[in-house]
Short mmCIF file of C-alpha atoms and ligand atoms in Angstrom, two decimals:
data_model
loop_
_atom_site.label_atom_id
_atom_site.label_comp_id
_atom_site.label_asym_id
_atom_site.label_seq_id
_atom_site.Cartn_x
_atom_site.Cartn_y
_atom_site.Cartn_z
CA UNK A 61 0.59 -18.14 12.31
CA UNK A 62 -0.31 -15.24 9.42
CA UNK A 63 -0.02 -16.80 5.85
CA UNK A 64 0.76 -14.91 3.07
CA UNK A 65 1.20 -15.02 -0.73
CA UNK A 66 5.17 -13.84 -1.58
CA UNK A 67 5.66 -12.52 -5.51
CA UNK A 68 8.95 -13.53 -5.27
CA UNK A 69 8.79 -16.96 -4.43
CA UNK A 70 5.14 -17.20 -6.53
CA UNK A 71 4.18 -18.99 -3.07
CA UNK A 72 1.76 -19.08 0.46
CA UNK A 73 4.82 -18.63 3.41
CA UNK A 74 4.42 -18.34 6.65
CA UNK A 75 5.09 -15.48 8.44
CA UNK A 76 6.67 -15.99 11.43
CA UNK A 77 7.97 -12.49 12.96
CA UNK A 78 10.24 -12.61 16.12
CA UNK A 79 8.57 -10.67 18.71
CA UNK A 80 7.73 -7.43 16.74
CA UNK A 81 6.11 -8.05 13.31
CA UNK A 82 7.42 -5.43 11.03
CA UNK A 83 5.52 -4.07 7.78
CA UNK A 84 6.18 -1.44 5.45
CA UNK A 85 3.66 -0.16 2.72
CA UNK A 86 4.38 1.92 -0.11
CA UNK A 87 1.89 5.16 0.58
CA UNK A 88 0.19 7.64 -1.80
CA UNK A 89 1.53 10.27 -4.16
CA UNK A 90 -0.36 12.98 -2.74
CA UNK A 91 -1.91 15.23 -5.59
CA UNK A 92 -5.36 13.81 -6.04
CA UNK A 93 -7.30 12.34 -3.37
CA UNK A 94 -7.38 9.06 -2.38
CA UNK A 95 -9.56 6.66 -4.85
CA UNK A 96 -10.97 2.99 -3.80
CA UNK A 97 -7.94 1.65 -5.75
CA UNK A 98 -5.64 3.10 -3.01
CA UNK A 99 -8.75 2.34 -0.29
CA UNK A 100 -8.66 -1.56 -1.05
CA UNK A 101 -4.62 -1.45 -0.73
CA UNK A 102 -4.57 0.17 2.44
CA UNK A 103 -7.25 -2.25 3.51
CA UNK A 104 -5.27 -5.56 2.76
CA UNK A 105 -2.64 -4.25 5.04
CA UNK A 106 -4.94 -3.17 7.78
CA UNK A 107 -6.06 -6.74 7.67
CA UNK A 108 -2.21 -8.00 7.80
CA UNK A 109 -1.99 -5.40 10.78
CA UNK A 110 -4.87 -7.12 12.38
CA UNK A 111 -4.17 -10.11 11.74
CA UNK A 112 -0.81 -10.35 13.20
CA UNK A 113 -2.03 -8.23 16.16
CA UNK A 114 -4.74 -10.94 16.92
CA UNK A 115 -2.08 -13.05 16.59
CA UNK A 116 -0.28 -11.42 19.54
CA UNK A 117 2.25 -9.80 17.96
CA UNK A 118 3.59 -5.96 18.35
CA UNK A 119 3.36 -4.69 14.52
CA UNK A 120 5.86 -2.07 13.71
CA UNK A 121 4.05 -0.78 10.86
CA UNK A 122 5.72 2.27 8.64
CA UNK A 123 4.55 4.29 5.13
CA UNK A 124 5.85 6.85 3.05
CA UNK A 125 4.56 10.00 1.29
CA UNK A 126 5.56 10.48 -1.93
CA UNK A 127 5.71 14.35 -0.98
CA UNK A 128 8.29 15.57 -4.24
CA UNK A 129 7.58 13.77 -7.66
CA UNK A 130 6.76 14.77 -11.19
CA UNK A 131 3.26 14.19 -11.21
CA UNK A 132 2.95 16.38 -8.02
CA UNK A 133 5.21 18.98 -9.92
CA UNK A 134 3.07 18.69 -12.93
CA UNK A 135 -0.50 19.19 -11.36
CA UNK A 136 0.88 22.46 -9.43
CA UNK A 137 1.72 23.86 -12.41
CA UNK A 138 -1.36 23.18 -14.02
CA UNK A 139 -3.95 24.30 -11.58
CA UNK A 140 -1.22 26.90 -10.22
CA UNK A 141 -0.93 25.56 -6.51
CA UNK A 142 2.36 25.35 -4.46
CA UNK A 143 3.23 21.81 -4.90
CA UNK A 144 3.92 21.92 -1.14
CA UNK A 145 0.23 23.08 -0.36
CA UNK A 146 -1.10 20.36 -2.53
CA UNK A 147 1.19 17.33 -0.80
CA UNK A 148 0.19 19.00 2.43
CA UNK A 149 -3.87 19.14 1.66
CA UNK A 150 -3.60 15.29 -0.09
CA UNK A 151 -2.26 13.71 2.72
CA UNK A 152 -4.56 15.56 5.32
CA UNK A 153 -7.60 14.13 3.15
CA UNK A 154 -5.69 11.13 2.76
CA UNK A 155 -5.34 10.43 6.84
CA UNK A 156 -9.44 11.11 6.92
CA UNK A 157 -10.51 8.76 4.68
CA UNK A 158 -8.45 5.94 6.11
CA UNK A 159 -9.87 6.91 9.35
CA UNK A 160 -13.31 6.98 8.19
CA UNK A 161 -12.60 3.33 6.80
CA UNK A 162 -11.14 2.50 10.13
CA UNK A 163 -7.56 1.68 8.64
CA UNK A 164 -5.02 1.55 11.44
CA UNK A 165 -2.29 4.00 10.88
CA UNK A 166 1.09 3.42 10.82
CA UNK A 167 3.38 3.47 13.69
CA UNK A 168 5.62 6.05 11.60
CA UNK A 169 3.92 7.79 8.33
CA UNK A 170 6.96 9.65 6.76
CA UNK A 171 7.57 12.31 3.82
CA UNK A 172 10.19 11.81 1.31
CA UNK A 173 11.16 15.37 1.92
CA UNK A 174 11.85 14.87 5.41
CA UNK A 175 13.87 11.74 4.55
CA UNK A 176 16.31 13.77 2.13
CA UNK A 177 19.45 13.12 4.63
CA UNK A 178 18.39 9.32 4.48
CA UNK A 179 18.23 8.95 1.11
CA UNK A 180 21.92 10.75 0.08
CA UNK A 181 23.40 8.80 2.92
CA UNK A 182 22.06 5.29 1.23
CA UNK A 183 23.04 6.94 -2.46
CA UNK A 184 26.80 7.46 -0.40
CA UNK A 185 26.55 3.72 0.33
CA UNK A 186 25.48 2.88 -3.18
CA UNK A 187 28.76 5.27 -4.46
CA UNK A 188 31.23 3.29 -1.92
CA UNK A 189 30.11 -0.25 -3.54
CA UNK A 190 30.47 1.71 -7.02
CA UNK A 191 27.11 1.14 -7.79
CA UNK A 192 25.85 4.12 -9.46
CA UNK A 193 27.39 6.44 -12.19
CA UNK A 194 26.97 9.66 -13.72
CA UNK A 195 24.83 10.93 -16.99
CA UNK A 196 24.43 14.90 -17.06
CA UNK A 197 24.16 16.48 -13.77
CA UNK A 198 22.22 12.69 -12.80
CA UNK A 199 23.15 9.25 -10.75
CA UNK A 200 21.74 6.09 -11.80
CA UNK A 201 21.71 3.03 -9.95
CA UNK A 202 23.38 0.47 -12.06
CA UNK A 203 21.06 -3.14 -11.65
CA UNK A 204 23.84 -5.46 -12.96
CA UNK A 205 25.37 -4.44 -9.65
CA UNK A 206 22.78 -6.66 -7.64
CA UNK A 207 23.31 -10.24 -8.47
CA UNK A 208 19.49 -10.85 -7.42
CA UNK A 209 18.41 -8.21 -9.36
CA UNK A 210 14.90 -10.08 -11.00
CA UNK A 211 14.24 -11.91 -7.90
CA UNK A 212 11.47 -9.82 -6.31
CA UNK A 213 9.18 -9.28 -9.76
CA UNK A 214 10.31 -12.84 -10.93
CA UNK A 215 9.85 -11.08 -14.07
CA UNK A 216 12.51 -11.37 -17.55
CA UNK A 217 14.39 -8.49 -18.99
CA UNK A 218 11.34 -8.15 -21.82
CA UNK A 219 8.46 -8.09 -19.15
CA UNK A 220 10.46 -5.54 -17.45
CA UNK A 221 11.29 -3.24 -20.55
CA UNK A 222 7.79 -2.77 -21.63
CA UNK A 223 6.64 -1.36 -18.82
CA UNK A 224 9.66 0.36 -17.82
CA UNK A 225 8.77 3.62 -19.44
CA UNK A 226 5.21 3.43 -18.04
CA UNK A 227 5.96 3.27 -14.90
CA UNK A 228 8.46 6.20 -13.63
CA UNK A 229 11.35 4.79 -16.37
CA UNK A 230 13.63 6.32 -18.75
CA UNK A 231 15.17 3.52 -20.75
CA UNK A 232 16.04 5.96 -23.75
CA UNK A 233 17.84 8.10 -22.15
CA UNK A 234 21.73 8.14 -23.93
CA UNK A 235 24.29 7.45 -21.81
CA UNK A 236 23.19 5.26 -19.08
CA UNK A 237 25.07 1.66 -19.25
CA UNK A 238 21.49 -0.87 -19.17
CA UNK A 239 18.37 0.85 -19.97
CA UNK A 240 16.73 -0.48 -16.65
CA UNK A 241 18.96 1.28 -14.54
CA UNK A 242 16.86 3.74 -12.40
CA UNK A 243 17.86 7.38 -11.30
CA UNK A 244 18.41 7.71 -8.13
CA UNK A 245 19.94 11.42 -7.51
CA UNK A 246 18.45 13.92 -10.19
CA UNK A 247 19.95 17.03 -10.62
CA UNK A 248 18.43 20.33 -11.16
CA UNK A 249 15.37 21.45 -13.25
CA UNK A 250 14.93 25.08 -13.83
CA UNK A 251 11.67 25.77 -11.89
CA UNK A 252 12.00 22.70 -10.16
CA UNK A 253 12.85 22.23 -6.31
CA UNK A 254 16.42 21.26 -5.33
CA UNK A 255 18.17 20.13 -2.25
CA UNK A 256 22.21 20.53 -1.35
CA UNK A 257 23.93 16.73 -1.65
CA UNK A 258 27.26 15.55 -2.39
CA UNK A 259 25.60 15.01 -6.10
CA UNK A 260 25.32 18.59 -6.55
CA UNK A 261 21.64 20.00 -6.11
CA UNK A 262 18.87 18.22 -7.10
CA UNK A 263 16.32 15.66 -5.87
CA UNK A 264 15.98 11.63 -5.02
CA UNK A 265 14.60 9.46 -7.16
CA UNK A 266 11.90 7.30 -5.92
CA UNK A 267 13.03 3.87 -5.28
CA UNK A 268 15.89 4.98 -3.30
CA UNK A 269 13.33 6.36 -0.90
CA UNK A 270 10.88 4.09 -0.15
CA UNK A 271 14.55 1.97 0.67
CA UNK A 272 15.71 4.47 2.80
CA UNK A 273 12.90 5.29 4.78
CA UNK A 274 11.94 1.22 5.30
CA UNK A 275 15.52 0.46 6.08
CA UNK A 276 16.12 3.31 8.54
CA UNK A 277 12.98 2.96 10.78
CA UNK A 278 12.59 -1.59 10.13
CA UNK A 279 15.89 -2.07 9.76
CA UNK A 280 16.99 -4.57 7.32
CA UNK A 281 15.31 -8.17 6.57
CA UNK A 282 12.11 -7.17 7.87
CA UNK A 283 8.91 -9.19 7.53
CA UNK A 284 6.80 -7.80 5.18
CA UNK A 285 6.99 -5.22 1.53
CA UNK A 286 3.56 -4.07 0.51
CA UNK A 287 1.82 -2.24 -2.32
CA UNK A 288 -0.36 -2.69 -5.59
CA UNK A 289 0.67 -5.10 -8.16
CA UNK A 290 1.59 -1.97 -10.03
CA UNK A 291 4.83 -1.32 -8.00
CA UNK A 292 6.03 -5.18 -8.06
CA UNK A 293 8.51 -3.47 -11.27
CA UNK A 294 9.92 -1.35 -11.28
CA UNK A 295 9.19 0.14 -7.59
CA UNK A 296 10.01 -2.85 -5.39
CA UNK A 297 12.38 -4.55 -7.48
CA UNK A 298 14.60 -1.40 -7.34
CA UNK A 299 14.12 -0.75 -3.52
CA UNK A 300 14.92 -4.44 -2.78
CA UNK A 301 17.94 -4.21 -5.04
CA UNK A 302 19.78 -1.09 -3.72
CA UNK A 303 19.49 -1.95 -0.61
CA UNK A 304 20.81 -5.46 -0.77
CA UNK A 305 23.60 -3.68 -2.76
CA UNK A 306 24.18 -1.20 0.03
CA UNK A 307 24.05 -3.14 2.52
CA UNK A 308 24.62 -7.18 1.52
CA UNK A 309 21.48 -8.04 3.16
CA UNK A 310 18.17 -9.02 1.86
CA UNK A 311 15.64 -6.14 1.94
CA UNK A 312 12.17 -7.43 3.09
CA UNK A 313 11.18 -11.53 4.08
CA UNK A 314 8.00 -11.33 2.30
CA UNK A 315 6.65 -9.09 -0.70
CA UNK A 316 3.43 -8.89 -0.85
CA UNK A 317 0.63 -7.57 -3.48
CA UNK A 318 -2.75 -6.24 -3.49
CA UNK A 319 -4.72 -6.61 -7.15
CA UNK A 320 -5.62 -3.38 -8.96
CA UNK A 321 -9.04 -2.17 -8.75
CA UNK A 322 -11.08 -1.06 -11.98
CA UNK A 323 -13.52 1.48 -12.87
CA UNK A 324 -15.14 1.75 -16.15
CA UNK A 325 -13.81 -1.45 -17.38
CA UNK A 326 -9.97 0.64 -16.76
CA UNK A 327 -7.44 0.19 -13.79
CA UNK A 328 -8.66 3.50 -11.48
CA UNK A 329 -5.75 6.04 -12.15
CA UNK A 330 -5.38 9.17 -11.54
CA UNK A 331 -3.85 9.77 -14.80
CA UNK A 332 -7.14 7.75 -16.38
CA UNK A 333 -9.22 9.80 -14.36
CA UNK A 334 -11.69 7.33 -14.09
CA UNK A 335 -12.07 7.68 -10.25
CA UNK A 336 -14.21 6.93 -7.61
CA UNK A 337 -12.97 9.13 -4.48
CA UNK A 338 -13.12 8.12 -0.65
CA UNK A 339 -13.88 11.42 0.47
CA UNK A 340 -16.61 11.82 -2.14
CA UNK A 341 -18.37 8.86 -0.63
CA UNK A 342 -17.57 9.88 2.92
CA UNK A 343 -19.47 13.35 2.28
CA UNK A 344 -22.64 11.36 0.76
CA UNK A 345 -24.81 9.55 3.12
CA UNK A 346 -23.47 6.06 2.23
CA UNK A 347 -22.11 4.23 5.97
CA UNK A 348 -18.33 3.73 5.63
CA UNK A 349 -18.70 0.62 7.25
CA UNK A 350 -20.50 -0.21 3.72
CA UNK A 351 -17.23 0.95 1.61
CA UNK A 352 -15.39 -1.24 4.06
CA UNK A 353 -17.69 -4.46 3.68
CA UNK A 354 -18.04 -3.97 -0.63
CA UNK A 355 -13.75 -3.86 -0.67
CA UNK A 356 -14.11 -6.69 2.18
CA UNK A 357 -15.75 -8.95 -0.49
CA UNK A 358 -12.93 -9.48 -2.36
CA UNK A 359 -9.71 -11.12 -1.90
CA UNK A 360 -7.28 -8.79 -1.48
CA UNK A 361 -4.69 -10.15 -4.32
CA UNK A 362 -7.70 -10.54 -6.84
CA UNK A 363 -8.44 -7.77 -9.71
CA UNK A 364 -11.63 -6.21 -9.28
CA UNK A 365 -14.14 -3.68 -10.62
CA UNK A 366 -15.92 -0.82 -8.17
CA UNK A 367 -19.41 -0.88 -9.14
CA UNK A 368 -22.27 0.95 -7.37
CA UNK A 369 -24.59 -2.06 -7.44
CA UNK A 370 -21.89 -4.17 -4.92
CA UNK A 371 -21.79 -0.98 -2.64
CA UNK A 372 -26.16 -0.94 -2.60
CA UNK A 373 -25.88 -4.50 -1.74
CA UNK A 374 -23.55 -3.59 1.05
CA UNK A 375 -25.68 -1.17 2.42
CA UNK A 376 -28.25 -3.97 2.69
CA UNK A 377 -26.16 -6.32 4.21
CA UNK A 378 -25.18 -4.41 6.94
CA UNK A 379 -29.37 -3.60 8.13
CA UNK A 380 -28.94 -7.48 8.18
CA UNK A 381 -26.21 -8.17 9.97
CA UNK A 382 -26.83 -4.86 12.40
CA UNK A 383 -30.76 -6.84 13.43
CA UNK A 384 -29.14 -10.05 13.94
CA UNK A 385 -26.72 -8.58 16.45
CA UNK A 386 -29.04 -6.08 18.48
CA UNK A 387 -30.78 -9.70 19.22
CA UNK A 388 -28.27 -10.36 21.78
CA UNK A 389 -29.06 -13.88 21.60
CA UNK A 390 -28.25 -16.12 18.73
CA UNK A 391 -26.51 -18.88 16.47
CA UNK A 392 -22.95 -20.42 18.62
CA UNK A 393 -20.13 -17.70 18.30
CA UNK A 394 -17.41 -19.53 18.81
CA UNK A 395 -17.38 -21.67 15.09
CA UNK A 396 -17.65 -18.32 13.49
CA UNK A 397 -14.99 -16.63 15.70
CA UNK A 398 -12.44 -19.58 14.72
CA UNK A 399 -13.59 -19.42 11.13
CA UNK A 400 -12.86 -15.61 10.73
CA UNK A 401 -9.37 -15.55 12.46
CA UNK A 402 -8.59 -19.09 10.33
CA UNK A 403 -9.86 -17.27 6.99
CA UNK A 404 -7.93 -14.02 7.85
CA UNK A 405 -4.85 -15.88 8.43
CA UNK A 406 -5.18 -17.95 5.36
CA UNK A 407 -3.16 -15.30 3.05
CA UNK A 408 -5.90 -12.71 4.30
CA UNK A 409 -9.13 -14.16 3.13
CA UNK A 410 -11.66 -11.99 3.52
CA UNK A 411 -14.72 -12.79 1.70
CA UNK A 412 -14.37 -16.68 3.39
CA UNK A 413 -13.99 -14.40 6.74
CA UNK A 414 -17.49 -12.14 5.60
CA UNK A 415 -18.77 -15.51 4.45
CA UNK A 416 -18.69 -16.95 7.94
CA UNK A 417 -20.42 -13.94 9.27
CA UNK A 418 -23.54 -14.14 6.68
CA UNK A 419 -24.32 -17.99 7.66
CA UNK A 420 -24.19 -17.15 11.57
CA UNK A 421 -27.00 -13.88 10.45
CA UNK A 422 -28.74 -16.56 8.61
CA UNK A 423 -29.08 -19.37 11.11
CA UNK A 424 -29.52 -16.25 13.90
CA UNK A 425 -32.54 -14.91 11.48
CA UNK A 426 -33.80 -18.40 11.25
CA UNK A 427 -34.22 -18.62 14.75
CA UNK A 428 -31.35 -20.03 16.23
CA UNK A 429 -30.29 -19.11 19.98
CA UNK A 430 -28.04 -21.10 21.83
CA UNK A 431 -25.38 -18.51 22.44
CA UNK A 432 -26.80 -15.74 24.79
CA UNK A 433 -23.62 -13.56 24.48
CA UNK A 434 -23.27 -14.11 20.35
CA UNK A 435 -24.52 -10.63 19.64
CA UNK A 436 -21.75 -8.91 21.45
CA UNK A 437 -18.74 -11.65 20.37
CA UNK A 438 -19.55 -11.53 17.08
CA UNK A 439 -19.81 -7.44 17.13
CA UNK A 440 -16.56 -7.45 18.81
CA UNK A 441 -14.94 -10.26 16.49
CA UNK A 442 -16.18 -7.99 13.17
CA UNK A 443 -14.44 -4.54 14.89
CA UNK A 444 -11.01 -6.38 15.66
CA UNK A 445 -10.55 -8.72 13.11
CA UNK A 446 -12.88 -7.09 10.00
CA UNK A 447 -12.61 -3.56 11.23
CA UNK A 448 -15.91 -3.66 10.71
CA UNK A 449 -17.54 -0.87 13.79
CA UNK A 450 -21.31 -1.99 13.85
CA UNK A 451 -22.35 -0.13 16.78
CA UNK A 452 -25.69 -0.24 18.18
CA UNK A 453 -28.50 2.57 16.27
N1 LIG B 555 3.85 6.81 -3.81
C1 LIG B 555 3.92 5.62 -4.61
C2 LIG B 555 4.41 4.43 -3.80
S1 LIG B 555 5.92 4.75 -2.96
C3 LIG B 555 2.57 5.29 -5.24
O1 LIG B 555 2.50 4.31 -5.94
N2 LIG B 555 1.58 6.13 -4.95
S2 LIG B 555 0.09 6.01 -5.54
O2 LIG B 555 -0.64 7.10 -4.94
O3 LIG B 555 0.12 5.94 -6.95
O4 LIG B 555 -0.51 4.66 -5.03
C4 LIG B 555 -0.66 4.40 -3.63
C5 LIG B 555 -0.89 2.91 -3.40
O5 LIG B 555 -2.11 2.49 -4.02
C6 LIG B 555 0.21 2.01 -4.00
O6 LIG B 555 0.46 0.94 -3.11
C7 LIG B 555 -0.39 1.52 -5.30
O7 LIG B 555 0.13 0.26 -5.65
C8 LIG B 555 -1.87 1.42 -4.93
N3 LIG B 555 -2.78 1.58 -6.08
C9 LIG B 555 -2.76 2.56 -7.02
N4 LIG B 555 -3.77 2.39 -7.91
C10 LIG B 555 -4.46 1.29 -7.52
C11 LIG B 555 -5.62 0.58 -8.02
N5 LIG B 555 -6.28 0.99 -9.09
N6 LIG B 555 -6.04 -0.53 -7.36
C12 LIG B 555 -5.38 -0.96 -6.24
N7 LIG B 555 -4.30 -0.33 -5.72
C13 LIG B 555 -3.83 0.78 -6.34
ZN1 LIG B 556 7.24 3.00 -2.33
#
């Protein structure tokens, strides 16, 4: 059984899939490359993946690409690139780094563009409950249609107002009926791109997406909503709330949050700039394995700061833990086998799970060598469970 932390409950619950575990995690916006903000996300998913997998379940696991937003419009008119060629070259990079890290992908990894039909159909469904309404040639999503609306973020009217703006928002724009209500159809920009729909031409907002795409390919009610802390409001609220409007079910079991990595004492953003890429690390002669380990040591919902000193140490850790395995021979596996599955299924824990590993090096160092097969269980346990490939040198 795979505990995890829910935001909208504020508790541990267990998750308890029927057959098929299904997970859906917000993806990139792809017009930078992929920072170790993103990189530690992905990674506390990829340890729900494996952790429900080693629990013997099927995962159904879907993401989205952002692939038509302002701040992809934006950057290709700055640096004069077809916004398509940049969404295309982003999520290329983007599918290489996780590899590199040894993220799992998902089952189904879908565009926003390609989801277009999806999203006007659940925008239809939002029109028959007469939940959305007009300003300009734009729909908005009216929130006092969702009794639960609040529920996910947990968070009250003035939490959500001041970062409204911030994050996607337009609460001053005249006209709309709450200032929290969120576009979901916007119609056409000179310059910008525009698709047919019963709204007239234009393009989907971005809440309405991210529900579309998880409710056509999970279905309603499924286990598990993932992302930063950054999208528990607006970005999940919304999602959760037009589809239980659309539909009169609850959107996901679970929503759960990964903390925000900084850099520079600053949350890593690409509008900060203050960035540490994947792919810049993956084309220096640091190990991956090491990026892996330095995100490893630390818990996945916890705030944390990159630093080059933790990734060093990494580096270090691994010549370790790589000598203590090519000894074959060593401390019991078993304990440390239990401990790491426990940990990992204990709302993800990973630096108890990394923990359990540096004690068995130690004692393994120190001489111990009762297990004649702990080299290779514990190699295999750190792959599977850690994602952690320390193959032989
Ligand atoms: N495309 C939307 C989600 S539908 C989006 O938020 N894209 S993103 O590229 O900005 O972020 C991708 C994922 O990384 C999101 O889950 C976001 O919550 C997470 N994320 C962004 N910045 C950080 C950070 N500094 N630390 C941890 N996670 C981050
Ligand atoms: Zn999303």
């Amino acid at each position: 059984m795979v505990r995890l932390h829910d935001t909208a409950t504020g508790k541990q619950v267990e998750s308890s899939p029927e057959g098929t575990a299904r997970l859906y995690v917000c993806g990139i916006t792809p017009y930078d490359a992929t920072h170790m903000g993103h990189a530690a996300t992905y990674l506390a998913f990829d340890l729900l993946n494996r952790a429900w997998r080693n629990a013997g379940h099927d995962v159904h696991y879907v993401q989205n690409v952002t692939d038509i937003d302002d701040p992809l419009l934006e950057r290709a008119k700055k640096v004069n690139v077809a916004w398509e060629e940049i969404a295309l070259r982003e999520t290329q990079l983007f599918r290489e780094d996780m590899e590199a890290l040894r993220i799992l992908p998902p089952r189904d990894f879908i565009g926003a563009v390609e989801s277009i039909q999806l999203v006007i159909e659940l925008i239809q469904k939002l029109q028959e409950a007469g939940a959305i309404y007009q300003v300009g040639t734009d729909y908005y999503f009216s929130v006092t249609a969702d009794d639960a609306f609040g529920e996910v973020s947990g968070w009250t009217r003035e939490q959500m107002l001041e970062v409204f703006a911030d994050r996607g928002g337009d609460p001053d724009v005249v006209g709309k009926a709450d200032p929290l209500d969120c576009i979901v159809w916007r119609g056409e920009r000179e310059g910008e791109p525009a698709w047919e729909s019963p709204f007239g031409l234009g393009r989907p907002g971005w809440h309405v997406e991210c529900a579309a795409i998880a409710g056509r390919y999970l279905g309603l009610d499924f286990d598990v909503q993932g992302g930063g802390s950054d999208l528990v409001f607006p970005h999940h609220e919304m999602s959760a709330g037009e589809i239980q409007v659309a539909h009169g079910e609850q959107f996901a079991k679970i929503y759960a949050h990964a903390g925000m990595v900084a850099y520079d004492g600053e949350k890593m953003s690409k509008s900060k700039g203050n960035l540490v890429f994947v792919s810049t690390l993956r084309h220096s002669d640091v190990d991956s394995m090491a990026v892996r380990l330095t995100m490893l040591r630390h818990h996945y919902r916890s705030d944390w700061e990159w630093t080059n000193d933790e990734l060093v140490a990494s580096v270090d850790t691994l010549k370790e833990w790589r000598k203590a395995l090519a000894q074959g021979t060593g401390a019991p596996a078993a304990p440390v086998v239990a401990e790491v599955l426990e940990a990992l299924a204990d709302d993800l824990d990973a630096p108890r799970a990394t923990a359990a590993v540096d004690a068995w090096v130690v004692a393994t160092q120190a001489g111990a060598a009762e297990d004649s097969e702990a080299g290779s269980t514990i190699r295999t346990l750190l792959d599977a469970a850690l994602g952690l490939a320390l193959q032989e040198r």
